[in-house]
XYZ file of C-alpha atoms in Angstrom:
179
model
C -8.045 -12.055 -77.246
C -11.380 -11.768 -79.311
C -12.013 -12.914 -82.617
C -12.818 -10.196 -84.972
C -15.146 -12.221 -87.269
C -17.061 -13.159 -84.526
C -17.413 -9.645 -83.080
C -18.248 -8.136 -86.656
C -21.210 -11.065 -86.851
C -22.363 -10.329 -83.228
C -22.597 -6.435 -84.187
C -24.497 -7.498 -87.175
C -26.717 -9.861 -85.317
C -27.432 -6.693 -82.739
C -28.318 -4.541 -85.683
C -30.680 -6.887 -87.002
C -32.328 -7.510 -83.859
C -32.701 -3.965 -83.321
C -34.108 -4.006 -86.710
C -36.548 -6.751 -86.123
C -37.240 -4.630 -82.621
C -38.774 -1.769 -84.493
C -40.560 -3.903 -87.040
C -42.058 -6.265 -84.739
C -41.877 -5.181 -81.494
C -45.484 -3.491 -81.187
C -47.324 -6.827 -82.621
C -45.381 -8.812 -79.725
C -46.644 -6.467 -77.318
C -50.145 -6.819 -78.620
C -49.733 -10.351 -78.235
C -48.761 -10.278 -74.807
C -51.159 -7.411 -73.619
C -54.117 -9.814 -75.377
C -52.730 -12.507 -73.173
C -52.335 -11.276 -69.857
C -54.650 -9.736 -67.451
C -51.634 -7.237 -65.893
C -50.054 -5.343 -68.727
C -46.995 -4.533 -66.346
C -44.971 -7.598 -67.631
C -45.584 -7.317 -71.158
C -42.589 -5.132 -71.845
C -40.247 -7.823 -70.021
C -41.794 -10.526 -72.045
C -40.862 -8.647 -75.178
C -37.641 -7.443 -74.367
C -37.019 -11.455 -73.484
C -38.484 -12.685 -76.667
C -35.853 -10.423 -78.582
C -33.136 -11.405 -76.216
C -33.486 -14.976 -76.756
C -33.570 -14.233 -80.569
C -29.964 -12.683 -79.820
C -28.840 -15.741 -78.069
C -29.513 -17.702 -81.119
C -26.280 -18.735 -82.768
C -27.331 -18.015 -86.407
C -30.495 -15.624 -87.495
C -29.989 -16.274 -90.911
C -31.143 -20.119 -90.517
C -34.273 -18.822 -89.527
C -37.020 -19.511 -92.578
C -39.842 -17.510 -91.113
C -38.570 -14.484 -88.224
C -41.706 -13.730 -87.754
C -43.332 -17.504 -87.158
C -40.335 -17.787 -84.844
C -40.805 -14.637 -82.816
C -44.233 -15.330 -81.917
C -43.624 -19.144 -81.156
C -40.835 -17.526 -78.748
C -43.449 -15.529 -77.372
C -45.967 -18.679 -76.488
C -43.183 -20.621 -75.371
C -42.499 -17.354 -72.862
C -46.474 -17.655 -71.456
C -46.252 -21.420 -71.257
C -43.049 -21.560 -69.079
C -44.806 -18.570 -67.090
C -48.116 -20.668 -66.334
C -45.568 -23.781 -65.533
C -43.646 -21.794 -63.113
C -46.805 -20.436 -61.841
C -48.060 -23.833 -61.265
C -45.113 -24.947 -58.780
C -45.621 -21.965 -56.967
C -47.246 -23.448 -53.580
C -50.556 -21.815 -52.793
C -51.038 -20.551 -56.275
C -53.773 -22.031 -58.314
C -52.215 -24.604 -60.279
C -51.703 -24.443 -64.038
C -52.637 -20.700 -63.769
C -50.338 -17.670 -63.645
C -51.674 -14.764 -61.701
C -51.200 -12.747 -64.869
C -52.504 -14.936 -67.610
C -56.054 -14.592 -68.671
C -57.696 -17.804 -67.362
C -59.732 -18.206 -70.647
C -56.436 -18.449 -72.542
C -54.585 -20.786 -70.128
C -55.470 -23.915 -71.556
C -55.099 -22.499 -75.020
C -51.438 -21.493 -74.551
C -50.508 -25.062 -73.287
C -52.207 -26.769 -76.186
C -49.794 -26.256 -79.132
C -50.098 -30.062 -80.388
C -48.510 -30.868 -83.775
C -51.998 -30.928 -85.397
C -53.175 -27.769 -83.909
C -50.020 -26.209 -85.162
C -50.341 -28.228 -88.671
C -53.845 -26.810 -88.865
C -52.570 -22.965 -87.931
C -50.343 -23.393 -90.339
C -52.685 -24.374 -93.267
C -55.212 -21.591 -92.265
C -52.561 -19.038 -91.991
C -51.494 -20.202 -95.673
C -55.291 -20.435 -96.790
C -55.525 -16.728 -95.514
C -52.444 -15.268 -97.097
C -53.193 -16.833 -100.455
C -56.783 -14.850 -99.988
C -55.173 -11.712 -99.044
C -53.061 -12.414 -102.125
C -56.172 -12.309 -104.387
C -57.533 -9.010 -103.151
C -56.682 -5.567 -105.352
C -53.679 -4.332 -103.736
C -55.381 -1.144 -102.537
C -58.135 -3.503 -100.643
C -55.551 -5.651 -99.260
C -53.362 -2.702 -98.175
C -56.302 -1.360 -96.373
C -56.826 -4.598 -94.601
C -53.636 -5.073 -93.428
C -53.305 -1.597 -92.107
C -56.751 -1.654 -90.267
C -56.657 -5.288 -89.127
C -52.770 -5.545 -88.303
C -51.385 -1.972 -88.223
C -54.801 -1.057 -86.097
C -54.948 1.800 -88.102
C -58.385 4.032 -88.493
C -60.216 4.615 -91.545
C -59.518 8.375 -90.965
C -55.977 7.263 -90.649
C -55.609 4.838 -93.552
C -57.209 7.167 -95.865
C -54.863 10.188 -95.088
C -51.910 7.659 -95.370
C -53.349 6.784 -98.753
C -54.784 9.968 -99.679
C -58.326 8.550 -100.421
C -61.519 9.229 -98.901
C -62.480 7.549 -95.529
C -65.173 6.476 -97.707
C -63.283 4.540 -99.860
C -61.555 2.828 -97.285
C -64.676 1.639 -95.571
C -65.896 0.103 -99.027
C -62.582 -1.359 -99.899
C -62.793 -2.924 -96.041
C -66.216 -4.225 -96.419
C -65.132 -5.603 -99.812
C -61.671 -7.243 -98.297
C -64.084 -8.763 -95.443
C -66.290 -10.282 -97.639
C -63.865 -11.426 -99.799
C -62.066 -13.218 -97.354
C -65.344 -14.563 -95.132
C -66.171 -16.223 -98.598
C -62.626 -17.615 -99.498
C -62.418 -19.072 -96.063
C -65.704 -20.183 -95.443
């Protein structure tokens, strides 16, 4: 006999995973696309990230879901590189689908590097928060959502020139703040 409370919790987790997949799926795909020579495995690896999240016992315990997703994605790439290194006849340490320039960086997630990355991320978020709302929105839509200036202008109801000017201001501010 199944436990109805556990069943409801499992259904809620599945809905949460589906929502997260919609929200972060494209970004996770881009993460893999930038690191793999062969794009055929991108979708499989993306699905594996969300499958691992579903296997996790308590989703509510994850404080930074985005960080967790990309950490899981990086772990998948490391596992892939290790498996490729164990295959006889393969170039040790390199997955045939992994870009050789990135193979070392995927393996080098030392605590120091993670801490430096977190600090840089915090500085970036702080600098973004200092921007006026429209400039911040334009920067995020362009750099993270990969929308063109014309698409952003249409979405926000402003001119392309305004988008370009706000983008230049945002970049100048971030460069000055993060230098």
